[in-house]
Coordinates of C-alpha atoms in Angstrom, one line a residue:
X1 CA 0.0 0.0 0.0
X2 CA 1.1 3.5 -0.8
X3 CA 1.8 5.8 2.2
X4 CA 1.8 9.3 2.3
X5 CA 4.6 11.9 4.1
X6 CA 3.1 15.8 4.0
X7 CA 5.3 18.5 4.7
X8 CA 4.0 21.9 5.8
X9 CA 6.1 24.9 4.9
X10 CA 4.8 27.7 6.9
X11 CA 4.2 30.6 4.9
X12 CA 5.9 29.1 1.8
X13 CA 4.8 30.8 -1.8
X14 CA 5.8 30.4 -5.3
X15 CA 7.0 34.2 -5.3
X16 CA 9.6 34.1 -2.7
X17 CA 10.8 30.4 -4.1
X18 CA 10.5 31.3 -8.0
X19 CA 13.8 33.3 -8.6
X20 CA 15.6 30.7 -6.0
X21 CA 14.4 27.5 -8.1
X22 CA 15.2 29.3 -11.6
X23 CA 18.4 30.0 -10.5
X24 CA 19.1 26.5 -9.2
X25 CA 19.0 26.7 -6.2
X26 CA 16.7 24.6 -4.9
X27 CA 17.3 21.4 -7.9
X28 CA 15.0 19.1 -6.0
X29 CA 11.8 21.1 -5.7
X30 CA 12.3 22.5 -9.2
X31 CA 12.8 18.7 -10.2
X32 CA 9.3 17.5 -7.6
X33 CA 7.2 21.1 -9.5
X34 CA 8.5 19.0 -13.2
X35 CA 7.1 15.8 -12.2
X36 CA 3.8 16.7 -10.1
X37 CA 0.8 18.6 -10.0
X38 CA 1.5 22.1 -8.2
X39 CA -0.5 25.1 -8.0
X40 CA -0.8 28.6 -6.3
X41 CA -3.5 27.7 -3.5
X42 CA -5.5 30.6 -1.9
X43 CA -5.7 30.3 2.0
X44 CA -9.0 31.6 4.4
X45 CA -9.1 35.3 5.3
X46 CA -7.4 36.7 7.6
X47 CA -4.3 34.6 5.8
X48 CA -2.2 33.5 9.2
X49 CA -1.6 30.3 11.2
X50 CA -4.4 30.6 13.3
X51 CA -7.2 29.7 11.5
X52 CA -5.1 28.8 8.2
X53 CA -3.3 25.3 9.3
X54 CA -6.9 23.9 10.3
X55 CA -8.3 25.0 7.1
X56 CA -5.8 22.9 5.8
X57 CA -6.6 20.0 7.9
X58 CA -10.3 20.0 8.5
X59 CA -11.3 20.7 5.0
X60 CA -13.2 24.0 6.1
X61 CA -13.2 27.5 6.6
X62 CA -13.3 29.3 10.2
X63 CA -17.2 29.3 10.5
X64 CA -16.8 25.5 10.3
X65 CA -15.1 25.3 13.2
X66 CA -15.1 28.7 15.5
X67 CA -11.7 30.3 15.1
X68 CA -11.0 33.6 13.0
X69 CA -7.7 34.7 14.2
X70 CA -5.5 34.3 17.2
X71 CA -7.8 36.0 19.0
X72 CA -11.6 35.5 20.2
X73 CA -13.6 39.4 20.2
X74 CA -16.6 39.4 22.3
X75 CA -17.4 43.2 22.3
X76 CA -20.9 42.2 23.9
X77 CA -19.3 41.1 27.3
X78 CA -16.4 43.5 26.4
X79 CA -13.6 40.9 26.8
X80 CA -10.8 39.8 23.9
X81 CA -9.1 36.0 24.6
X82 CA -6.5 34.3 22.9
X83 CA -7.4 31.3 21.2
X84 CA -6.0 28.0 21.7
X85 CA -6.4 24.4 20.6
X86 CA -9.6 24.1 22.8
X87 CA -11.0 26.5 20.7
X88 CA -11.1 24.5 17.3
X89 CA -14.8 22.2 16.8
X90 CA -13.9 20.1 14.1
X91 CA -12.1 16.7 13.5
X92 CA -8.9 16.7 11.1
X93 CA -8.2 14.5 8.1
X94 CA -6.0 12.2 10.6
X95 CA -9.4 11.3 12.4
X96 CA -10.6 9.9 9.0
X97 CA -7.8 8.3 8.4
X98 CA -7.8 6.5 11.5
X99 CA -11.6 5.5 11.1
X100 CA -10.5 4.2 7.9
X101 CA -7.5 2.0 10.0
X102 CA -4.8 3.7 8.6
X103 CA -2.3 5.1 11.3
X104 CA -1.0 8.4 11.6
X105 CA 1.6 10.6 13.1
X106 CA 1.0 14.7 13.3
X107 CA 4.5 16.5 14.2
X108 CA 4.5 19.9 15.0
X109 CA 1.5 20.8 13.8
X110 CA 0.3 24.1 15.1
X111 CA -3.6 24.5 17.0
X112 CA -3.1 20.6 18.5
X113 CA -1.5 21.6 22.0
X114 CA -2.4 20.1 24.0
X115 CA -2.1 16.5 22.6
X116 CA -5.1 14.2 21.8
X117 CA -5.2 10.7 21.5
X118 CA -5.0 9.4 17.6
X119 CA -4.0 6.0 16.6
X120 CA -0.6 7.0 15.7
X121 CA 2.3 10.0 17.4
X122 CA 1.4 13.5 18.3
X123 CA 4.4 15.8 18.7
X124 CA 2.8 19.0 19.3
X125 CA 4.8 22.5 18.5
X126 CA 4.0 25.7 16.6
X127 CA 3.1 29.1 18.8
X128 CA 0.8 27.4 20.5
X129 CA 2.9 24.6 22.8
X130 CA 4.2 26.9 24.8
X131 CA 5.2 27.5 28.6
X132 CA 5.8 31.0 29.7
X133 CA 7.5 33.9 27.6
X134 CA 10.7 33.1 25.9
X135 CA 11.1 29.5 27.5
X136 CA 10.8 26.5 25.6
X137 CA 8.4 23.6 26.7
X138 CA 10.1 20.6 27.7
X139 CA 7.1 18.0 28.9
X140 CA 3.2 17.9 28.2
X141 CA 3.6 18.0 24.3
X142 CA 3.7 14.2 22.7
X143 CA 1.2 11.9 22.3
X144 CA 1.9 9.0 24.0
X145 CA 3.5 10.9 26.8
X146 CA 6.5 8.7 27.1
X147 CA 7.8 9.6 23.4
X148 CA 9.1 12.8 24.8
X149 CA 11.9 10.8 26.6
X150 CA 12.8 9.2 23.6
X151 CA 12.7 12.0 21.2
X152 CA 14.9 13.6 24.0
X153 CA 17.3 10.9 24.0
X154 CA 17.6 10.1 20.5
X155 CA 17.3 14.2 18.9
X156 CA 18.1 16.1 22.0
X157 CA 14.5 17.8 20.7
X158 CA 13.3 21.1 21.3
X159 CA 9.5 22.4 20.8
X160 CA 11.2 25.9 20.6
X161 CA 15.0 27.1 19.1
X162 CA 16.4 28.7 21.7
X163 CA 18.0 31.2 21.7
X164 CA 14.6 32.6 20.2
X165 CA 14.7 35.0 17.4
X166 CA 12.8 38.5 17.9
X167 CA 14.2 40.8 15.4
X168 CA 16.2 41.2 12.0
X169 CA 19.3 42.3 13.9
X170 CA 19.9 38.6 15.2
X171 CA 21.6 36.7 12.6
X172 CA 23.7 34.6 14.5
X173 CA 22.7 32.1 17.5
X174 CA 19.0 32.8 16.8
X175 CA 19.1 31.4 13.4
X176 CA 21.3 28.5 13.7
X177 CA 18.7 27.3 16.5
X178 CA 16.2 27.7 13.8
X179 CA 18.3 25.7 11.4
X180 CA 18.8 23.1 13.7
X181 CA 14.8 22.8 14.8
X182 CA 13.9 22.6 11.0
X183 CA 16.2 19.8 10.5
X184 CA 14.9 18.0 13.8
X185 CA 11.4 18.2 12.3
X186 CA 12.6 16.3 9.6
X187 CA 14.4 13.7 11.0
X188 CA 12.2 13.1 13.9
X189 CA 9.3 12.8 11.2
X190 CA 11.0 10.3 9.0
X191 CA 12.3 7.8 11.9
X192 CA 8.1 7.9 12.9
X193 CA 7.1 7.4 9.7
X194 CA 9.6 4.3 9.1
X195 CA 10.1 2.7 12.9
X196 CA 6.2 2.9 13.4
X197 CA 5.2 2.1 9.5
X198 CA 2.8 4.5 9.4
X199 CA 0.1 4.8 6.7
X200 CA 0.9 8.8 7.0
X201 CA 2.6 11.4 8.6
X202 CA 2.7 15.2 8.6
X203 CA 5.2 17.9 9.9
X204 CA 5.1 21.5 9.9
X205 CA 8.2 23.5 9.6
X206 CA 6.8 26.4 11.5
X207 CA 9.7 28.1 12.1
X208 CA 10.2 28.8 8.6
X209 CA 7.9 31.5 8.2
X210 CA 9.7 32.9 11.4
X211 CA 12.7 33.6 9.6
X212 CA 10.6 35.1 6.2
X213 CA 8.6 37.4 8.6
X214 CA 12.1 38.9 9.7
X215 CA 14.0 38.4 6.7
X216 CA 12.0 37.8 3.6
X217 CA 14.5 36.4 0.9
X218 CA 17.8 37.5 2.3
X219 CA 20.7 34.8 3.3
X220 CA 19.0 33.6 6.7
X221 CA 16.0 32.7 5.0
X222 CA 17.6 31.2 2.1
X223 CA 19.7 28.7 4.3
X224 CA 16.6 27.7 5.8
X225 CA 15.3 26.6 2.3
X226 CA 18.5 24.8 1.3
X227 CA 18.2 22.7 4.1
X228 CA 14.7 21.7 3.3
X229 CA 15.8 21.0 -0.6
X230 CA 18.0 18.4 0.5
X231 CA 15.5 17.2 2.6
X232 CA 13.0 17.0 -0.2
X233 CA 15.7 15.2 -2.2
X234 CA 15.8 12.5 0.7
X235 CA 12.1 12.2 0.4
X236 CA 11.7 11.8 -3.0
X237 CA 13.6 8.4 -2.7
X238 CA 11.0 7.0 -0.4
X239 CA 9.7 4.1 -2.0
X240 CA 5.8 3.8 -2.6
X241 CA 5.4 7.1 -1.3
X242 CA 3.6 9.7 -2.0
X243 CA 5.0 13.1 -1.1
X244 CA 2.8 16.3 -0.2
X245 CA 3.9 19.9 0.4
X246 CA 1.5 23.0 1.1
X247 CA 2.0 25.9 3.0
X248 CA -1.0 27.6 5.0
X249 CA -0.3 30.6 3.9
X250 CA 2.0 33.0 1.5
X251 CA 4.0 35.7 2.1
X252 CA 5.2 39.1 0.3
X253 CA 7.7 41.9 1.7
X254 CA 6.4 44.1 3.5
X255 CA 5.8 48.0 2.5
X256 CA 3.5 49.3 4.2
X257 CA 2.1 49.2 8.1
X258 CA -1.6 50.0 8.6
X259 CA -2.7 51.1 12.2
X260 CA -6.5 50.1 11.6
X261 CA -7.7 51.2 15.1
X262 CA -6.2 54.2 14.7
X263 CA -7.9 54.8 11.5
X264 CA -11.4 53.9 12.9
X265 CA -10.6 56.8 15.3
X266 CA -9.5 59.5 13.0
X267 CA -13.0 58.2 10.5
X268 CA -15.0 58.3 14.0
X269 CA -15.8 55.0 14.1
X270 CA -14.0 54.7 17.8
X271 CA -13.0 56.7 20.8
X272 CA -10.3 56.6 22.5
X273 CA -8.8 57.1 26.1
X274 CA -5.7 58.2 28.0
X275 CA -3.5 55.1 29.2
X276 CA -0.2 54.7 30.8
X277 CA 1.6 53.7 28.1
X278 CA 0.8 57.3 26.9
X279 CA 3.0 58.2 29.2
X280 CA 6.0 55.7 29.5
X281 CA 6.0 55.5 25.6
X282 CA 7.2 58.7 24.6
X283 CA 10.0 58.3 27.6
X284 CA 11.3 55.5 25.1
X285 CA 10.3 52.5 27.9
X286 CA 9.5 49.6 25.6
X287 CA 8.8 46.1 25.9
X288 CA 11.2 45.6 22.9
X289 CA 14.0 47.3 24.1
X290 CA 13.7 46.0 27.3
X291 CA 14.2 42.1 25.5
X292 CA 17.0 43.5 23.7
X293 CA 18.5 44.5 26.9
X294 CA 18.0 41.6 28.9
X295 CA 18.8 39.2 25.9
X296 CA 22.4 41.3 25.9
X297 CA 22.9 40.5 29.7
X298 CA 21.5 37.6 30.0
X299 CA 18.8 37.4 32.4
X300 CA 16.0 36.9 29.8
X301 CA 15.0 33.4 32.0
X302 CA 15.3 35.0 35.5
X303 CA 13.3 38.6 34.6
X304 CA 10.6 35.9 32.7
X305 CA 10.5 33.8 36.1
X306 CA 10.3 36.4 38.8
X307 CA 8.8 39.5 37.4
X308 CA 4.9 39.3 37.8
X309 CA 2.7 39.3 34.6
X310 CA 0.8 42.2 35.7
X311 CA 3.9 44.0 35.4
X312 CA 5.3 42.9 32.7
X313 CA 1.9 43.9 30.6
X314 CA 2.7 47.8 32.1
X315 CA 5.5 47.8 29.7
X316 CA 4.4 49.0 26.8
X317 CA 5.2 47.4 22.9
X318 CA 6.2 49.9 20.1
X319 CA 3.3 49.1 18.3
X320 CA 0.8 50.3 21.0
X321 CA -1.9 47.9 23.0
X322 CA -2.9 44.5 22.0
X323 CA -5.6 42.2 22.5
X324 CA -7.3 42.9 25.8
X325 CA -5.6 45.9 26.5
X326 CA -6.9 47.3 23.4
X327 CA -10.0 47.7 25.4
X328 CA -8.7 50.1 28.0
X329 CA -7.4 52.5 25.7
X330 CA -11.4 52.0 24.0
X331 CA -14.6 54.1 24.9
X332 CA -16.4 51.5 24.0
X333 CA -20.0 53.9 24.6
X334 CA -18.7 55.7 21.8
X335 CA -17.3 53.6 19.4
X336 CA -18.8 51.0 16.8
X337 CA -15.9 49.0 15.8
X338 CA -13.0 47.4 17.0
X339 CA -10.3 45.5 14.9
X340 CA -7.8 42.6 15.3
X341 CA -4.7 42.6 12.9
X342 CA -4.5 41.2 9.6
X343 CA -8.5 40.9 8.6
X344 CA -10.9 40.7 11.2
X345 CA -13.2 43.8 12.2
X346 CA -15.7 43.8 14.7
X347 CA -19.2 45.9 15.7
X348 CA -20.2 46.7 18.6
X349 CA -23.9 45.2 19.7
X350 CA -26.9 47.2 17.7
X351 CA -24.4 48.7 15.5
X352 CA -27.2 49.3 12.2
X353 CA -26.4 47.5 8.5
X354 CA -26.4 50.9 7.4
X355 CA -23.5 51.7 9.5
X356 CA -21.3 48.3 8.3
X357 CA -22.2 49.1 4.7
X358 CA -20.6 52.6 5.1
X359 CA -17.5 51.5 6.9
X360 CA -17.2 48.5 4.4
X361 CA -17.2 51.4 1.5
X362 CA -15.1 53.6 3.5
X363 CA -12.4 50.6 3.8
X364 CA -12.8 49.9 0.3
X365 CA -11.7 53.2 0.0
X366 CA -8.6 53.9 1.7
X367 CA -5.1 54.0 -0.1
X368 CA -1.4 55.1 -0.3
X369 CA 1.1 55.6 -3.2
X370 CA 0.9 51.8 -4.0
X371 CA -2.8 51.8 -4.4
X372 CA -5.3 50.3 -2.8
X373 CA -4.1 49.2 1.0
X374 CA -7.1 46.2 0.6
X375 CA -7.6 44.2 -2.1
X376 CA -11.0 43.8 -1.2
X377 CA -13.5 44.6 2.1
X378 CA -16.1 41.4 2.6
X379 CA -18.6 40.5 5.4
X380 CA -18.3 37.8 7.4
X381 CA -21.3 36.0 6.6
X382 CA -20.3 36.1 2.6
X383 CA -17.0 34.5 2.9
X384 CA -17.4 32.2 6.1
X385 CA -19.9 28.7 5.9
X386 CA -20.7 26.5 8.5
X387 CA -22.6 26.9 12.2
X388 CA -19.8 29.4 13.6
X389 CA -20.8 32.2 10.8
X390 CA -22.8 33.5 14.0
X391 CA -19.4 34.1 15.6
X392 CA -17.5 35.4 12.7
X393 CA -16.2 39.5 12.4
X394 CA -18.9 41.2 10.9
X395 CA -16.2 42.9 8.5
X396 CA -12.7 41.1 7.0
X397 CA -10.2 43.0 5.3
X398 CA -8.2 41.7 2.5
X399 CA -4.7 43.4 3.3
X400 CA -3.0 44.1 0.1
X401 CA 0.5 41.8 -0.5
X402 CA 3.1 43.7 1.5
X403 CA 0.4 45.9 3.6
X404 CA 0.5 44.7 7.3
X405 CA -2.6 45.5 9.4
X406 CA -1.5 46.3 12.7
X407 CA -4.2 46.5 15.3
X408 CA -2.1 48.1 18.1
X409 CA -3.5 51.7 20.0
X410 CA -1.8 54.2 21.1
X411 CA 0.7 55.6 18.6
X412 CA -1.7 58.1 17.1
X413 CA 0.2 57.2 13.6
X414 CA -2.1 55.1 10.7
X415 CA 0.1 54.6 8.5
X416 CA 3.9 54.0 8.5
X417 CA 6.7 52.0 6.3
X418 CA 8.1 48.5 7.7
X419 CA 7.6 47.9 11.5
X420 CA 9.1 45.0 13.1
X421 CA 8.6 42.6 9.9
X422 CA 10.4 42.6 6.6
X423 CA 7.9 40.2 5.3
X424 CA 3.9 39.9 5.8
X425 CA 1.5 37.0 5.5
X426 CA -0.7 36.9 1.8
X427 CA -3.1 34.3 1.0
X428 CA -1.1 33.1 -1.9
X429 CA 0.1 29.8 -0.8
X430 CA 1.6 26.3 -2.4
X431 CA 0.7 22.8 -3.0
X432 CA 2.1 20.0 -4.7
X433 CA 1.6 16.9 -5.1
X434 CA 4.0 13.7 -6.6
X435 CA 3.8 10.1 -5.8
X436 CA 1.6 6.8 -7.0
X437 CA -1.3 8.4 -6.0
X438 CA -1.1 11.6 -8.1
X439 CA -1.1 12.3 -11.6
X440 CA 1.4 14.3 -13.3
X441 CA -0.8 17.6 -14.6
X442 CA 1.7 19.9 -14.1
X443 CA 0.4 23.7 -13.0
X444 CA -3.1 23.6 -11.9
X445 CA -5.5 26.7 -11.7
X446 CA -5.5 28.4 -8.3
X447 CA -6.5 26.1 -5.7
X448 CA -8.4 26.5 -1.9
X449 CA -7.0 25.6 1.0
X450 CA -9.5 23.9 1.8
X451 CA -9.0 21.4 -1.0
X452 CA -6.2 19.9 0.4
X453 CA -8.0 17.4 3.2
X454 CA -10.8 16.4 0.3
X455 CA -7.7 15.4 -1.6
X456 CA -5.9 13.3 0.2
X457 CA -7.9 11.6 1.6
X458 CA -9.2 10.9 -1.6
X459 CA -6.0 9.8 -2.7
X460 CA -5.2 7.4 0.4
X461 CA -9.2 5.6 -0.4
X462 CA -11.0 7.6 1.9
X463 CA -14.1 9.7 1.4
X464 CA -13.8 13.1 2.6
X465 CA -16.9 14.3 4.7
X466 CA -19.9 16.1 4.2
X467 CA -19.5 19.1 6.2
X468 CA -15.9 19.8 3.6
X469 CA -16.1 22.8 2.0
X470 CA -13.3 21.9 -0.4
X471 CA -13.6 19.7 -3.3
X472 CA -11.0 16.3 -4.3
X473 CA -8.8 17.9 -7.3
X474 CA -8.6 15.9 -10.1
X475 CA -4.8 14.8 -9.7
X476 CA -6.1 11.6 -8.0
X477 CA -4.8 8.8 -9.8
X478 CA -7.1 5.9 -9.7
X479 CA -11.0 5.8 -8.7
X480 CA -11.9 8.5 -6.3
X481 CA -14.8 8.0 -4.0
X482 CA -18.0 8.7 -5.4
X483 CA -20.2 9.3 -2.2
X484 CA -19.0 11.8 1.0
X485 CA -19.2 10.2 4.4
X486 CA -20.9 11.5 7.6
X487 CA -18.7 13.9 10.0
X488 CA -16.7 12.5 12.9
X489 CA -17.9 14.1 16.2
X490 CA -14.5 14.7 18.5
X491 CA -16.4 16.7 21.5
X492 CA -15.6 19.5 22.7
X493 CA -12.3 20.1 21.5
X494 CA -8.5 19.2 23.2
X495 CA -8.0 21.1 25.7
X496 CA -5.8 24.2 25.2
X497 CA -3.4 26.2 27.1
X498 CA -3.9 29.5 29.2
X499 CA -4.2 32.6 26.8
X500 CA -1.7 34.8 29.0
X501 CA 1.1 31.7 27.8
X502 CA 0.2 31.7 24.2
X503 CA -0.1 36.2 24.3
X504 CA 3.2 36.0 25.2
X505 CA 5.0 33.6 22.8
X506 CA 2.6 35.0 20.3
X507 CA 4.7 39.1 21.1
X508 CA 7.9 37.5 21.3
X509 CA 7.6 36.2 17.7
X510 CA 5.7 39.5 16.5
X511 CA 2.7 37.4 15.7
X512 CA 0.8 40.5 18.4
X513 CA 3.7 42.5 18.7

């Protein structure tokens, strides 16, 4: 029987890997692309890891399963959390997979921490597996829970590199602990796959994108593909193996940096109060210059361990407040809207159609000396399917490729050049498929994200389920299930980890500054 090995490149796209691959660079993947069927894919808005990397795996959009971006707006109890693993209502195409009695083994992917039980290893990493700010996790994250000590003794693994990179300054330690986690993945992926004969496996490499989001397609970022090129070499000598890659997402360098709160306030669709960090900001106290400080002296461990949260949140970022903080620098009794980064807008409680349609056109309407900064302004119920519409923003912005919308309040500026990133998320990602199972077609049309899971599961004998928004592409080689199967119910969700831990991983990385 054929068995399948998926690799997820976080934030890979054709753009960054184009010039690379026609220079020769990368002689494997140009040689998989001649060989398979490939194609620019088109992920969920907003285009990021949270939702993206369960659109992927569930087959759906967010209002199949509940989660629209890292965070969870409820402007009616005026609260913002962070989501987390728990958070996600859906089962994943390893769950039909197993029901079908193929086994599986999920490394790194990220939304699965904590661990749940599948008949095969769970090796849980991404943003999400976290344990504090700045430390690595180091127990809690495998499925079963004695595969840690082996991975430990065999890879010396790490959930997290360490020391962990926070800005385009740190070239050295910071990216060779990158290296060397991206080469774990691999490794630790391929002795599961072969020492537990699994039907299929999948890793993420999610510290890829890491290293695009801070250096786009300079030399960091370009080792970091080399490595994976020989990799893919190795794969491609798997026998009866078909060999998957996809990203969740794209990515594009970064030109322009959008303060969307701050433009709801100057276009009076929010008020806004006096905070602290009004205050300690201009004094040049920042949370970012405090890391780089403590990085330099080392005492980035003993500040994380014995200064208390609450104080630590005084600090304020360079980019002004996020998530729940957002709301104290918000008069909420006089606003309409509030906004998380990258996409997502929300309305406050009785805020009138007439009112959305006008901001929507307003939006629509806003630009710099590129253009357009969105590529389009949608509501929520026109893009999003499934019973969590109810819960999705009322408004999603398309950021342009190279805009990124920042959602942070308090620096009175909209609109700036580069921030912290040299590269933002776009929702032109990759796929390509090559092995027994796939025909050969060569470039396909633009594919969804969602087409992945419908796919191969189609292409491992299983029927993809009914509530699947995506469609099987026809690449499968063989007969493809005619009928869809009913949905797997997993409950409630995994479990998930404390929002404060997953905040704080989430700023270090500049995923909410």
């Amino acid at each position: 029987m054929t068995r399948t090995f998926v690799v997820g490149l976080d934030g890979a796209s054709w753009r960054l890997l184009d010039p690379w691959i026609e220079a020769g660079d990368l002689p494997n993947l140009a040689a998989l692309r001649s060989e398979s069927s490939w194609a620019e894919t088109r992920s969920c808005l907003p285009p990021v890891t949270f939702p993206n990397w369960k659109c992927y795996s569930s087959g759906k959009d967010p209002g199949g399963f509940g989660v629209f971006w890292f965070e969870r707006v409820d402007l009616a109890n005026e609260r913002i959390d962070v989501t987390n693993g728990s958070d996600f209502h859906t089962a994943e195409l390893w769950d039909y997979l197993n029901d079908e009695g193929q086994s599986t083994g999920v490394v790194n992917m990220p939304t699965m921490f904590p661990p749940r039980d599948l008949d095969g290893p769970v090796i849980c990493g991404g943003p999400d597996a976290v344990q504090g700010e700045y430390r690595t996790i180091d127990s809690g994250y495998t499925s079963p829970s004695e595969l840690e000590d082996e991975l430990a003794e065999r890879f010396d693994y790490r959930v997290h590199p360490d020391p962990l990179l926070s800005s385009n300054d740190e070239r050295g330690a910071e990216v060779d602990a990158i290296l060397d986690i991206l080469e774990k993945r691999f490794e630790v992926a391929l002795w599961l796959f072969e020492e537990h004969d699994l039907d299929f496996v999948h890793v993420t490499l999610f510290y890829l994108n890491v290293l695009q989001h801070f250096f786009w397609d300079e030399e960091p970022t370009k080792r970091a593909w080399e490595l994976i090129d020989d990799w893919l070499g190795r794969l491609q000598d798997l026998d009866d193996t078909n060999l998957v890659l996809m990203s969740d997402h794209g990515s594009a360098p970064t030109t322009t940096e959008f303060y969307v709160n701050e433009w709801l306030a100057e276009n009076g669709y929010q008020a806004h109060e006096r905070t602290v960090e009004d205050v300690l900001r201009p004094l040049g106290l920042t949370r970012e210059r405090a890391l780089s400080v403590a990085k330099r002296a080392g005492i980035v461990d003993l500040l994380a361990a014995t200064v208390p949260e609450r104080i630590q949140q005084l600090v304020p970022q360079s980019s002004g407040l996020k998530r729940d903080r957002k709301l104290e620098a918000i008069d909420l009794s006089r606003t309409q809207a509030v906004a998380s980064g990258q996409g997502p807008v929300y309305l406050m409680p009785g805020v009138s159609d007439s009112v959305r349609d006008r901001l929507i056109e307003d939006l629509r309407g806003v630009t710099d000396e590129h253009g357009n900064i969105f590529t389009d302004v949608y509501r929520g119920e026109d893009i999003y399917n499934g019973p969590y519409v109810d819960e999705a923003p009322e408004i999603v912005v398309d950021q342009r490729p190279g805009v990124h919308v920042n959602d942070g309040i308090g620096g009175g500026t909209i609109q700036t050049g580069p921030d912290r990133w040299a590269a933002e998320n776009t929702p032109n990602g990759i796929f390509l498929a090559s092995g027994p199972d796939f025909e050969s077609e060569g470039e396909l049309d633009q594919i969804s994200i969602t087409d992945m899971a419908p796919t191969i599961l189609a292409a491992n004998g299983t029927a993809p389920a009914t509530d699947m928004v995506g469609e099987v592409l026809p690449i499968v080689a063989g007969d493809v299930p005619e009928d869809r199967r009913d949905p797997i119910d997993i409950g409630d969700g995994a479990g998930g980890q404390s929002s404060e831990e997953v905040t704080e991983r989430l700023q270090q990385l500049g995923y909410m500054e």
